[in-house]
PDB file of C-alpha atoms in Angstrom:
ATOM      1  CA  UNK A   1     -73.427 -40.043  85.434  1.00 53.00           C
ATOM      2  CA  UNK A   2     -73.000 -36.676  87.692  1.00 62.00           C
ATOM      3  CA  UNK A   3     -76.695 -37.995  89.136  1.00 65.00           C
ATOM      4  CA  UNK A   4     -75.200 -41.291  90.232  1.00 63.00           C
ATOM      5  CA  UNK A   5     -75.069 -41.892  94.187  1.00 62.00           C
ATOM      6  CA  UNK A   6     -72.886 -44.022  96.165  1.00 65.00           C
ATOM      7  CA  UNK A   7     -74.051 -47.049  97.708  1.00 59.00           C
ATOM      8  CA  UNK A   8     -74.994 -46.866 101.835  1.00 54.00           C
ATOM      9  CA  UNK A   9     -72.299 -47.793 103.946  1.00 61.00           C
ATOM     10  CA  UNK A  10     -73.130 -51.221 105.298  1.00 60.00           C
ATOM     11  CA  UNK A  11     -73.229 -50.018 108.784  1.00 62.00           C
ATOM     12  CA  UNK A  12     -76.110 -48.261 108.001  1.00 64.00           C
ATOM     13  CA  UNK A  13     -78.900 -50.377 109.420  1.00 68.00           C
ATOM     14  CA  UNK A  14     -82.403 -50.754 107.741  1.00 73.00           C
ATOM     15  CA  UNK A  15     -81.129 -50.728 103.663  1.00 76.00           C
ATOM     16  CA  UNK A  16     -81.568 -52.561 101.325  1.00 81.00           C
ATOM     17  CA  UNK A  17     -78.284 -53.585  99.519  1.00 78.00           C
ATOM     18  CA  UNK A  18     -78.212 -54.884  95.810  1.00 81.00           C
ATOM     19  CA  UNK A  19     -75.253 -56.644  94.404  1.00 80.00           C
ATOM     20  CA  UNK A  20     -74.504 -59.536  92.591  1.00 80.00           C
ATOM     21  CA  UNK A  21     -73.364 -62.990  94.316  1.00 79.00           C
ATOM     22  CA  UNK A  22     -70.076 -62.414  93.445  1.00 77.00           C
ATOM     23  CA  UNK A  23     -70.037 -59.392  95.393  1.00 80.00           C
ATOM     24  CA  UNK A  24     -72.042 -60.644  98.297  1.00 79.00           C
ATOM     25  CA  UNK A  25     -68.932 -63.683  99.062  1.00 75.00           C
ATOM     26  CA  UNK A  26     -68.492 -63.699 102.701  1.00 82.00           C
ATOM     27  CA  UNK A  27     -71.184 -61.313 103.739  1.00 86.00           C
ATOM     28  CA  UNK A  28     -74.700 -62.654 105.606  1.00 89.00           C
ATOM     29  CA  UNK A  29     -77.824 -60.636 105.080  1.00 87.00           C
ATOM     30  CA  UNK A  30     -81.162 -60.972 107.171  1.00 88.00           C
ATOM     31  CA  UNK A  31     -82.890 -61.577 104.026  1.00 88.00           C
ATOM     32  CA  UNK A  32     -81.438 -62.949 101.081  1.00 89.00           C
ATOM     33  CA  UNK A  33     -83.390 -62.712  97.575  1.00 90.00           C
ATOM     34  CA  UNK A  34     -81.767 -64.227  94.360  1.00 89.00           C
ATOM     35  CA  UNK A  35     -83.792 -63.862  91.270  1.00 88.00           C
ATOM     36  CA  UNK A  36     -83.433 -65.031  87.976  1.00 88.00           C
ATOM     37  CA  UNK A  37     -82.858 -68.428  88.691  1.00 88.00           C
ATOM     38  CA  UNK A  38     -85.136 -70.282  86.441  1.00 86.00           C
ATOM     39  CA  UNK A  39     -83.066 -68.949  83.105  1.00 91.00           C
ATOM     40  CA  UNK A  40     -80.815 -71.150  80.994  1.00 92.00           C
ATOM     41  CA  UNK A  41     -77.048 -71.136  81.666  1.00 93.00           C
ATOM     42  CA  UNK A  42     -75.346 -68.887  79.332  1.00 92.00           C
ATOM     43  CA  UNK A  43     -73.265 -71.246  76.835  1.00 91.00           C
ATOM     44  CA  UNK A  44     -72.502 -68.498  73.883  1.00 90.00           C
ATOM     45  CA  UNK A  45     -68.797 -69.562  74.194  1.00 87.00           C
ATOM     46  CA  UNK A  46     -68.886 -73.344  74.680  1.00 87.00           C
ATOM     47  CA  UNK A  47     -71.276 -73.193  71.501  1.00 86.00           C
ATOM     48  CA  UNK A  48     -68.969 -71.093  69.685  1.00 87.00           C
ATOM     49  CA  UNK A  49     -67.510 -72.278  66.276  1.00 85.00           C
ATOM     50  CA  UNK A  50     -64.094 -71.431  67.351  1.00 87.00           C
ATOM     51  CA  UNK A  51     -62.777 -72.817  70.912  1.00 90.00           C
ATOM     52  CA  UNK A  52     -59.388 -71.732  72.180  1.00 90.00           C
ATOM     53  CA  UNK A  53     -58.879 -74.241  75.063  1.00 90.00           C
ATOM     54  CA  UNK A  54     -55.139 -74.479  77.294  1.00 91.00           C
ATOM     55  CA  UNK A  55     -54.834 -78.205  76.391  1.00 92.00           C
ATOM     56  CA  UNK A  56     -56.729 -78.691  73.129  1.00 91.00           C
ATOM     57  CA  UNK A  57     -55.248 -75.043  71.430  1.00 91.00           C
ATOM     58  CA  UNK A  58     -57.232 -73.950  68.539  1.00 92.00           C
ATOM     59  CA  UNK A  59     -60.435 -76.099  67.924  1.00 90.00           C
ATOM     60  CA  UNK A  60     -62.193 -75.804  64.810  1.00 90.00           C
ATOM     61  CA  UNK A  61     -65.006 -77.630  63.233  1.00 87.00           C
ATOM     62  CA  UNK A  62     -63.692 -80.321  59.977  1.00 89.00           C
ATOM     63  CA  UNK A  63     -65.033 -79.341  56.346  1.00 86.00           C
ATOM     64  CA  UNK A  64     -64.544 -82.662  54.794  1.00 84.00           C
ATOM     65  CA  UNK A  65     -66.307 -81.554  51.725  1.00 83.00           C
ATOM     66  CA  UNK A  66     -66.825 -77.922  51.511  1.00 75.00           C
ATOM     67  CA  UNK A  67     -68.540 -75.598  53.749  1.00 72.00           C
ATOM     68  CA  UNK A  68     -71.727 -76.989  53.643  1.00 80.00           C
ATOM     69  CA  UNK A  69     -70.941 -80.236  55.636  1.00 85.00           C
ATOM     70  CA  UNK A  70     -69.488 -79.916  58.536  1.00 85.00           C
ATOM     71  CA  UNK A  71     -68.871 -81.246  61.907  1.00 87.00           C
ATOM     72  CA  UNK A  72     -67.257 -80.493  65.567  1.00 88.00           C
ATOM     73  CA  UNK A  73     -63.657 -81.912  65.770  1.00 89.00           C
ATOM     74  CA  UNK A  74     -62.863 -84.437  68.278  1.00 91.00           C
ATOM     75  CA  UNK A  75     -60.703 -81.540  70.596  1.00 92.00           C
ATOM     76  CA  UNK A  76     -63.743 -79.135  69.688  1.00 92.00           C
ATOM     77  CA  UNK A  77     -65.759 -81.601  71.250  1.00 91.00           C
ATOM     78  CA  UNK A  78     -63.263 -82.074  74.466  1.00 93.00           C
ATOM     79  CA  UNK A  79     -62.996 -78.246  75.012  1.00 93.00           C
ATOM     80  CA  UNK A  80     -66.669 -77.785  74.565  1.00 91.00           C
ATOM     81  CA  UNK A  81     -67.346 -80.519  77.137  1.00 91.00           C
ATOM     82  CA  UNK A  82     -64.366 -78.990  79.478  1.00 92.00           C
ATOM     83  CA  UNK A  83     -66.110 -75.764  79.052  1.00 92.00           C
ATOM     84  CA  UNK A  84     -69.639 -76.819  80.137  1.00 92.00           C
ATOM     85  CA  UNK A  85     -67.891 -79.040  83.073  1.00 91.00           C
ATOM     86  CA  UNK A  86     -66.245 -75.528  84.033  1.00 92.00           C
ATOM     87  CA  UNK A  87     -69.818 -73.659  83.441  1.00 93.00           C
ATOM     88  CA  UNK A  88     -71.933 -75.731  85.726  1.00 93.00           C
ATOM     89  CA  UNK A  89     -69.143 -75.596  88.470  1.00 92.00           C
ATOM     90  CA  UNK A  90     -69.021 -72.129  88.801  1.00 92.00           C
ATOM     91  CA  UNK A  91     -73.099 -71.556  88.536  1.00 92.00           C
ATOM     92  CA  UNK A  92     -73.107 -74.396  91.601  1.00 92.00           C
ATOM     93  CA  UNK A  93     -70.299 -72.591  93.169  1.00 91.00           C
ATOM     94  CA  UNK A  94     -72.783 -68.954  92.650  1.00 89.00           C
ATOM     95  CA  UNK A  95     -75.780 -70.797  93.765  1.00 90.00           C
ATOM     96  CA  UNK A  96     -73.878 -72.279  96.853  1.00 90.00           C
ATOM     97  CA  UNK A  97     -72.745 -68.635  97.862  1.00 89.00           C
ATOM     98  CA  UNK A  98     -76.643 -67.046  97.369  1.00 87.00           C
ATOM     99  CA  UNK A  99     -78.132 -69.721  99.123  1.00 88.00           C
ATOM    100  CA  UNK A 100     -75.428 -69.410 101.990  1.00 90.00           C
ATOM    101  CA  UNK A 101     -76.058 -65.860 102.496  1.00 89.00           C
ATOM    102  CA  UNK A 102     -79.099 -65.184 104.296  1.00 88.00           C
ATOM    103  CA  UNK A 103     -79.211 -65.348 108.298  1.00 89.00           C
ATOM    104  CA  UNK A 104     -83.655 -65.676 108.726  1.00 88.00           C
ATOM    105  CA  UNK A 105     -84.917 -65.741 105.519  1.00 88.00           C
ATOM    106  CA  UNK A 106     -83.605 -66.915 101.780  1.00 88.00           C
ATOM    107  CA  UNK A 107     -86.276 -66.295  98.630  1.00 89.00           C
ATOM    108  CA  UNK A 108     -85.409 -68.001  95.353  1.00 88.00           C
ATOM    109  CA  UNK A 109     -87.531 -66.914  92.246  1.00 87.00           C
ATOM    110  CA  UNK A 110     -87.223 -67.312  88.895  1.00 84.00           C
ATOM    111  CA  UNK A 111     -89.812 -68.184  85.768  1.00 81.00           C
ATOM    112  CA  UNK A 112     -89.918 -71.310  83.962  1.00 78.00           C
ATOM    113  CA  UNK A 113     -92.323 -73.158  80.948  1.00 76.00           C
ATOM    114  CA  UNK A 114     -94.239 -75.955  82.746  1.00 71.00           C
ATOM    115  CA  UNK A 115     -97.439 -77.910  83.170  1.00 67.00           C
ATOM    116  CA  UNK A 116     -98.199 -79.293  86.369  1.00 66.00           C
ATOM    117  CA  UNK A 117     -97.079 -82.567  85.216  1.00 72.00           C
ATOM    118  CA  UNK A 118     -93.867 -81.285  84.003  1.00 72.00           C
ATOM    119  CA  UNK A 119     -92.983 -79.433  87.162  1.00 71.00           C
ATOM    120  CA  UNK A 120     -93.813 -82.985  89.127  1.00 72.00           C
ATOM    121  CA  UNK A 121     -91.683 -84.887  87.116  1.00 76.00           C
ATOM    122  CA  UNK A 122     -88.784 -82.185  87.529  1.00 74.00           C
ATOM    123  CA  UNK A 123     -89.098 -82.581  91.018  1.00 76.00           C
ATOM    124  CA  UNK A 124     -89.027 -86.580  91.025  1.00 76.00           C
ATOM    125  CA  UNK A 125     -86.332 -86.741  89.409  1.00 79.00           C
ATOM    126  CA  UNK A 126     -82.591 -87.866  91.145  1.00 81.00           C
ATOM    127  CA  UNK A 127     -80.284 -85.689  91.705  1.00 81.00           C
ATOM    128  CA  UNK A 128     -76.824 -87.467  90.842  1.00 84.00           C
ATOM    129  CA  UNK A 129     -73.525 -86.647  89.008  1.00 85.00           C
ATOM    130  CA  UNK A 130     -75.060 -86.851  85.699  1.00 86.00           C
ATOM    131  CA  UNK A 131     -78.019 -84.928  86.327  1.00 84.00           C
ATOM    132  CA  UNK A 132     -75.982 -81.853  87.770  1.00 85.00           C
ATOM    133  CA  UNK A 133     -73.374 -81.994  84.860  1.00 87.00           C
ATOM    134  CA  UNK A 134     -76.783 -82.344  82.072  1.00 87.00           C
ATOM    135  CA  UNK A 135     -78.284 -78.967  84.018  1.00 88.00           C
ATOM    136  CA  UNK A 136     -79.404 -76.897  81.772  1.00 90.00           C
ATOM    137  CA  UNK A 137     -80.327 -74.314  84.471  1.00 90.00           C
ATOM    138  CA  UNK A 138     -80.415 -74.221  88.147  1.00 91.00           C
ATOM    139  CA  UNK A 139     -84.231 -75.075  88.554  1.00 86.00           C
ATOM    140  CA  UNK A 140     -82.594 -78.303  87.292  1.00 86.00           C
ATOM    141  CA  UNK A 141     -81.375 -78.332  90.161  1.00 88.00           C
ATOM    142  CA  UNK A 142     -83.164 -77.018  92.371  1.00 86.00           C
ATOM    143  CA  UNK A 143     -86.449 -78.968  91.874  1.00 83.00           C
ATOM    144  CA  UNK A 144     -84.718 -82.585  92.159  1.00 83.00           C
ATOM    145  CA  UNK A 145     -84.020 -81.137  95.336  1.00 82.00           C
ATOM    146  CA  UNK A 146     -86.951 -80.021  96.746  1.00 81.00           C
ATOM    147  CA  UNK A 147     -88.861 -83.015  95.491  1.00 77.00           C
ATOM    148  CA  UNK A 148     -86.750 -85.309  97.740  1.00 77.00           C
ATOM    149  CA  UNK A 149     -86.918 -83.327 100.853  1.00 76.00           C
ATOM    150  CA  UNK A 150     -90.423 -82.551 100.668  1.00 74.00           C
ATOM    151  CA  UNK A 151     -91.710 -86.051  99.205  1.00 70.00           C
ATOM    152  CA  UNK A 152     -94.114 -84.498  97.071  1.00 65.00           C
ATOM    153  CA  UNK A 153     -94.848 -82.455  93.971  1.00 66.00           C
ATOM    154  CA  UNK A 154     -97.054 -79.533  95.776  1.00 71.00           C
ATOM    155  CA  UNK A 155     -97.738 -76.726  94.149  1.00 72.00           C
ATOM    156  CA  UNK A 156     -97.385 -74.776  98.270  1.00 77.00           C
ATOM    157  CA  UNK A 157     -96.455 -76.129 101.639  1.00 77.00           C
ATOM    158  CA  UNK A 158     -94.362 -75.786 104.857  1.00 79.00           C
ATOM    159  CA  UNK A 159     -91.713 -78.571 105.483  1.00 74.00           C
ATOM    160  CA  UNK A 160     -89.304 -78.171 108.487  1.00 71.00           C
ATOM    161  CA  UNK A 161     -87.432 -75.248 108.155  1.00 73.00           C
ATOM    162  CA  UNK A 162     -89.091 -74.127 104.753  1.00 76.00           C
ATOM    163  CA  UNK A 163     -91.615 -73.214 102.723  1.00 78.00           C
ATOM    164  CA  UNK A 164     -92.547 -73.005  98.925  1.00 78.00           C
ATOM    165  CA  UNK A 165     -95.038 -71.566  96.475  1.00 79.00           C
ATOM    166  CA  UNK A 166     -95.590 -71.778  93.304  1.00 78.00           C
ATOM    167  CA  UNK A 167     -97.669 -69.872  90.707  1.00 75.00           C
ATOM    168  CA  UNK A 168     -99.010 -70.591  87.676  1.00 70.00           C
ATOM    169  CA  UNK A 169     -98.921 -68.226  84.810  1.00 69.00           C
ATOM    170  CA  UNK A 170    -102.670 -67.633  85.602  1.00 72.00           C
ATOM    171  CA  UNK A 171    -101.946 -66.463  88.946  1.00 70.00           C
TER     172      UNK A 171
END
């Protein structure tokens, strides 16, 4: 701990500054990297056996015939489903702010499992109410996204103001 040393001031020009989004709110960066994206959003407490929510109180799952056999309660299942509504809201509100920070250049990276023909159909498909709220990660996304404002399922390319590259677990 005595070998710890304080952050650069941010005045101090030509540094590299690493913080998390939360930290980076309001601030704008020449280059912005945000890494990670392509893991699952962390639902450990909507998943949880026990739920305390504000309007449902305690939920619980029902033992109707010992504690073998079981299933979610109907207000575990309308806390769980307020949780995940509250999850994907703030990871869209995090994504908003990382991809809002950079002044010339934003990199997004982050691993995922697919084929080619997986990561074509990710990027054909719509990107609508449902399909936000069903994310199961930001590449969910992400790739919707990209597929509809670059009309194609390219592995590389330039488009506008942008440009994207992918590698396969080969490269």
């Amino acid at each position: 701990a005595s070998m710890d040393l304080e952050p650069a001031p941010p005045s101090v020009t030509e540094a590299v500054a690493l913080m998390s989004i939360h930290q980076s709110k309001g601030l704008e960066f020449p280059v912005v990297v945000a890494a990670g994206l392509g893991r699952k959003f962390n639902e450990q407490d909507v998943n949880a056996a026990l739920v305390v929510d504000e309007e449902f109180g305690v939920c619980l799952h029902v033992h109707p015939h010992g504690p073998e056999q079981r299933y979610a309660s109907l207000p575990l299942q309308l806390a769980r489903k307020g949780r995940r509504r509250e999850l994907r809201a703030e990871e869209l509100r995090l994504l908003y702010v990382a991809c809002t920070r950079a002044k010339d250049r934003l990199i997004l990276t982050g691993t995922i499992r697919a084929t080619v023909e997986k990561f074509a159909d990710l990027m054909d498909k719509e990107l609508n109410g449902e399909r936000i709220a069903a994310a199961k990660g930001m590449t969910d996304w992400l790739f919707p996204w990209l597929g509809r404002r670059v009309g194609s399922s390219e592995m590389r390319g330039i488009a506008d103001t942008f440009g994207w590259e992918f590698w396969s677990a080969e490269d």
